[in-house]
Amino acid sequence: MIRLLLIILLALLIGAGLSLGLQYDLGYIRISLGNYLVETNFWIGLLALILVVGAILLIVGLIRRFARGASVMSKWLARGNERRARRRTTQGLLALAEGNWPRARKLLEASANNADTPLINYLAAAQAAFESGQPDAVDELLRKAYDSTRGSDMAVGITQAQLQLAGNRLEQALATLIRLRKRAPHHPFVLKLLKNTYVRLEDWKELARLLPELRKRDLIPKDELDQLERTTWQNLLLRAAEDCRRQSDSGNASLEPLTKLWDELPGSVRRDEHSIREYARLLAALGDEAQAETLLRKVLRNHWSDELINLYGRLKGLKPDEQLLIAERWLQDRPNNAELLLALGRLSLRNELWGKAREYFDTSLRLRRSRETMAELSRLNAHMGEDETSMKLLMQGLVRDSGLPDLPMPKA
């Protein structure tokens, strides 16, 4: 009630003020526009000005409301596009998983512009295009993927390298991976892909340079890495031996490429039994059996190996008699080692000790029925005039190696 009385009182005061103002002559307003002249009472001019300002404010308000409505409409339409893009992306990924490559590419590429993550759409579409056998489309989709998202160069590059490897485009994959490694020298997955590429290209030299990084980063299981390292250096040894043969054919005989490479090998490789055997075998094949015998003698003193003693028995050292004596000392610690006895038999033959050789071969054969030992003993018996014994051993070896079943036979 009090508020109502105050409003009425305020209205009466305003009305009284206006009536007094209207009775007081404030003059007039005169506006000249070119050839037009407008004159009016001050109060009427003020009222016209108020009406003009009000109209302007009304028009501005309507424009703002219309713009707001258009913005709401555009947002509504955008949300609809995003919903459709998410639905199509899901359908495209399902088609990709099902192996429907054309449909997958179509859905993923069409929805990429409105998708929340266009990079994923383009990369998946590139995979679908690759599976469809469209390399040009793959490159185009990868370019769009790169343009769609800032900072996506590594993801796009890795995907590109994987697809190039899968398509057996090894040289292109190598170029891509080298570029990526310059940007991220220690990226784990890039290093793994680079390793796979070098293996498939049989680029053993570059792989040897990469191996320390792989070991340092612990990117590959130790057993697998050890085997890879062994394979890498053995292939490099083979290539060095080929270089030695080529030099020998050209009249410049030298073992330097092979021996130099051996000196450059990591300590773990030089201590590896398989690497030592391969190096000694290559030395012997190139005519330096004496150096191979010296190497194996030093190794066998501290590290016994049946494979190495087998090779040792095949080599001709500078002093065959001393070589035989050294091997016989090893027999004191290993009296029942069939491989050592076989090697002793061969060393006895090299020293022309026929009876001792046959004894060693017989003993080795009793411990293990080896085809190699049978062949040696048969050959020795044949040269000693015991053809019947020789033929019997040959027949035993033939039957043993033919895989015949154990069947009853008539007694002689």
GROMACS .gro file of N, CA, C and O in nm, residues 85-109 111 115 117-128:
model
  156
   85ALA      N    1   2.831  -3.740  -3.840
   85ALA     CA    2   2.972  -3.776  -3.862
   85ALA      C    3   3.016  -3.885  -3.765
   85ALA      O    4   3.087  -3.978  -3.803
   86ARG      N    5   2.974  -3.875  -3.638
   86ARG     CA    6   3.011  -3.978  -3.541
   86ARG      C    7   2.950  -4.113  -3.579
   86ARG      O    8   3.015  -4.217  -3.568
   87ARG      N    9   2.824  -4.108  -3.626
   87ARG     CA   10   2.759  -4.232  -3.666
   87ARG      C   11   2.828  -4.294  -3.787
   87ARG      O   12   2.854  -4.416  -3.790
   88ARG      N   13   2.862  -4.212  -3.884
   88ARG     CA   14   2.930  -4.264  -4.003
   88ARG      C   15   3.072  -4.311  -3.971
   88ARG      O   16   3.119  -4.410  -4.029
   89THR      N   17   3.139  -4.242  -3.881
   89THR     CA   18   3.272  -4.286  -3.841
   89THR      C   19   3.267  -4.424  -3.776
   89THR      O   20   3.349  -4.511  -3.806
   90THR      N   21   3.169  -4.441  -3.688
   90THR     CA   22   3.152  -4.573  -3.625
   90THR      C   23   3.124  -4.680  -3.729
   90THR      O   24   3.183  -4.790  -3.725
   91GLN      N   25   3.036  -4.649  -3.823
   91GLN     CA   26   3.004  -4.746  -3.928
   91GLN      C   27   3.127  -4.774  -4.014
   91GLN      O   28   3.152  -4.889  -4.054
   92GLY      N   29   3.208  -4.669  -4.041
   92GLY     CA   30   3.328  -4.688  -4.121
   92GLY      C   31   3.431  -4.774  -4.051
   92GLY      O   32   3.493  -4.861  -4.113
   93LEU      N   33   3.447  -4.754  -3.921
   93LEU     CA   34   3.542  -4.836  -3.845
   93LEU      C   35   3.496  -4.982  -3.838
   93LEU      O   36   3.578  -5.074  -3.843
   94LEU      N   37   3.365  -5.001  -3.825
   94LEU     CA   38   3.312  -5.138  -3.826
   94LEU      C   39   3.337  -5.204  -3.961
   94LEU      O   40   3.376  -5.321  -3.968
   95ALA      N   41   3.314  -5.128  -4.069
   95ALA     CA   42   3.340  -5.183  -4.203
   95ALA      C   43   3.488  -5.215  -4.221
   95ALA      O   44   3.524  -5.315  -4.284
   96LEU      N   45   3.575  -5.131  -4.165
   96LEU     CA   46   3.719  -5.156  -4.172
   96LEU      C   47   3.755  -5.285  -4.099
   96LEU      O   48   3.833  -5.367  -4.148
   97ALA      N   49   3.695  -5.304  -3.981
   97ALA     CA   50   3.723  -5.426  -3.904
   97ALA      C   51   3.669  -5.550  -3.974
   97ALA      O   52   3.725  -5.659  -3.961
   98GLU      N   53   3.560  -5.532  -4.049
   98GLU     CA   54   3.499  -5.645  -4.119
   98GLU      C   55   3.567  -5.674  -4.253
   98GLU      O   56   3.533  -5.773  -4.319
   99GLY      N   57   3.657  -5.587  -4.295
   99GLY     CA   58   3.726  -5.608  -4.423
   99GLY      C   59   3.651  -5.554  -4.543
   99GLY      O   60   3.687  -5.585  -4.656
  100ASN      N   61   3.550  -5.471  -4.519
  100ASN     CA   62   3.476  -5.409  -4.630
  100ASN      C   63   3.546  -5.277  -4.664
  100ASN      O   64   3.503  -5.168  -4.623
  101TRP      N   65   3.657  -5.286  -4.738
  101TRP     CA   66   3.744  -5.171  -4.757
  101TRP      C   67   3.677  -5.055  -4.831
  101TRP      O   68   3.690  -4.940  -4.786
  102PRO      N   69   3.607  -5.077  -4.945
  102PRO     CA   70   3.546  -4.963  -5.015
  102PRO      C   71   3.446  -4.886  -4.929
  102PRO      O   72   3.446  -4.763  -4.927
  103ARG      N   73   3.359  -4.959  -4.859
  103ARG     CA   74   3.261  -4.891  -4.774
  103ARG      C   75   3.330  -4.817  -4.659
  103ARG      O   76   3.292  -4.705  -4.624
  104ALA      N   77   3.431  -4.879  -4.603
  104ALA     CA   78   3.503  -4.816  -4.491
  104ALA      C   79   3.565  -4.684  -4.537
  104ALA      O   80   3.552  -4.581  -4.469
  105ARG      N   81   3.631  -4.687  -4.651
  105ARG     CA   82   3.695  -4.564  -4.698
  105ARG      C   83   3.591  -4.455  -4.727
  105ARG      O   84   3.610  -4.339  -4.690
  106LYS      N   85   3.482  -4.493  -4.791
  106LYS     CA   86   3.378  -4.396  -4.826
  106LYS      C   87   3.321  -4.329  -4.702
  106LYS      O   88   3.309  -4.206  -4.695
  107LEU      N   89   3.285  -4.408  -4.601
  107LEU     CA   90   3.224  -4.352  -4.480
  107LEU      C   91   3.323  -4.269  -4.401
  107LEU      O   92   3.290  -4.159  -4.353
  108LEU      N   93   3.445  -4.317  -4.387
  108LEU     CA   94   3.543  -4.246  -4.305
  108LEU      C   95   3.587  -4.116  -4.370
  108LEU      O   96   3.601  -4.013  -4.302
  109GLU      N   97   3.606  -4.118  -4.500
  109GLU     CA   98   3.649  -3.995  -4.568
  109GLU      C   99   3.537  -3.892  -4.573
  109GLU      O  100   3.560  -3.773  -4.552
  111SER      N  101   3.293  -3.845  -4.366
  111SER     CA  102   3.259  -3.788  -4.235
  111SER      C  103   3.377  -3.719  -4.168
  111SER      O  104   3.363  -3.669  -4.055
  115ALA      N  105   3.397  -3.467  -3.823
  115ALA     CA  106   3.428  -3.558  -3.713
  115ALA      C  107   3.504  -3.484  -3.602
  115ALA      O  108   3.568  -3.381  -3.626
  117THR      N  109   3.757  -3.607  -3.445
  117THR     CA  110   3.899  -3.635  -3.467
  117THR      C  111   3.920  -3.672  -3.614
  117THR      O  112   3.928  -3.790  -3.649
  118PRO      N  113   3.930  -3.572  -3.702
  118PRO     CA  114   3.946  -3.602  -3.845
  118PRO      C  115   4.073  -3.681  -3.875
  118PRO      O  116   4.078  -3.755  -3.973
  119LEU      N  117   4.176  -3.665  -3.791
  119LEU     CA  118   4.301  -3.738  -3.814
  119LEU      C  119   4.276  -3.888  -3.814
  119LEU      O  120   4.327  -3.961  -3.900
  120ILE      N  121   4.196  -3.935  -3.717
  120ILE     CA  122   4.166  -4.077  -3.708
  120ILE      C  123   4.091  -4.123  -3.833
  120ILE      O  124   4.119  -4.231  -3.888
  121ASN      N  125   3.996  -4.042  -3.878
  121ASN     CA  126   3.919  -4.079  -3.997
  121ASN      C  127   4.009  -4.095  -4.119
  121ASN      O  128   4.000  -4.194  -4.192
  122TYR      N  129   4.098  -3.999  -4.141
  122TYR     CA  130   4.182  -4.004  -4.260
  122TYR      C  131   4.283  -4.118  -4.252
  122TYR      O  132   4.311  -4.185  -4.353
  123LEU      N  133   4.339  -4.142  -4.134
  123LEU     CA  134   4.434  -4.252  -4.121
  123LEU      C  135   4.366  -4.387  -4.145
  123LEU      O  136   4.421  -4.475  -4.212
  124ALA      N  137   4.248  -4.404  -4.088
  124ALA     CA  138   4.174  -4.528  -4.109
  124ALA      C  139   4.132  -4.542  -4.255
  124ALA      O  140   4.134  -4.652  -4.312
  125ALA      N  141   4.093  -4.431  -4.317
  125ALA     CA  142   4.056  -4.435  -4.459
  125ALA      C  143   4.177  -4.471  -4.545
  125ALA      O  144   4.165  -4.543  -4.645
  126ALA      N  145   4.295  -4.422  -4.507
  126ALA     CA  146   4.417  -4.457  -4.579
  126ALA      C  147   4.445  -4.607  -4.569
  126ALA      O  148   4.487  -4.670  -4.666
  127GLN      N  149   4.420  -4.663  -4.451
  127GLN     CA  150   4.436  -4.808  -4.435
  127GLN      C  151   4.341  -4.884  -4.526
  127GLN      O  152   4.380  -4.982  -4.592
  128ALA      N  153   4.217  -4.837  -4.534
  128ALA     CA  154   4.118  -4.902  -4.621
  128ALA      C  155   4.159  -4.889  -4.768
  128ALA      O  156   4.144  -4.985  -4.846
   0.00000   0.00000   0.00000
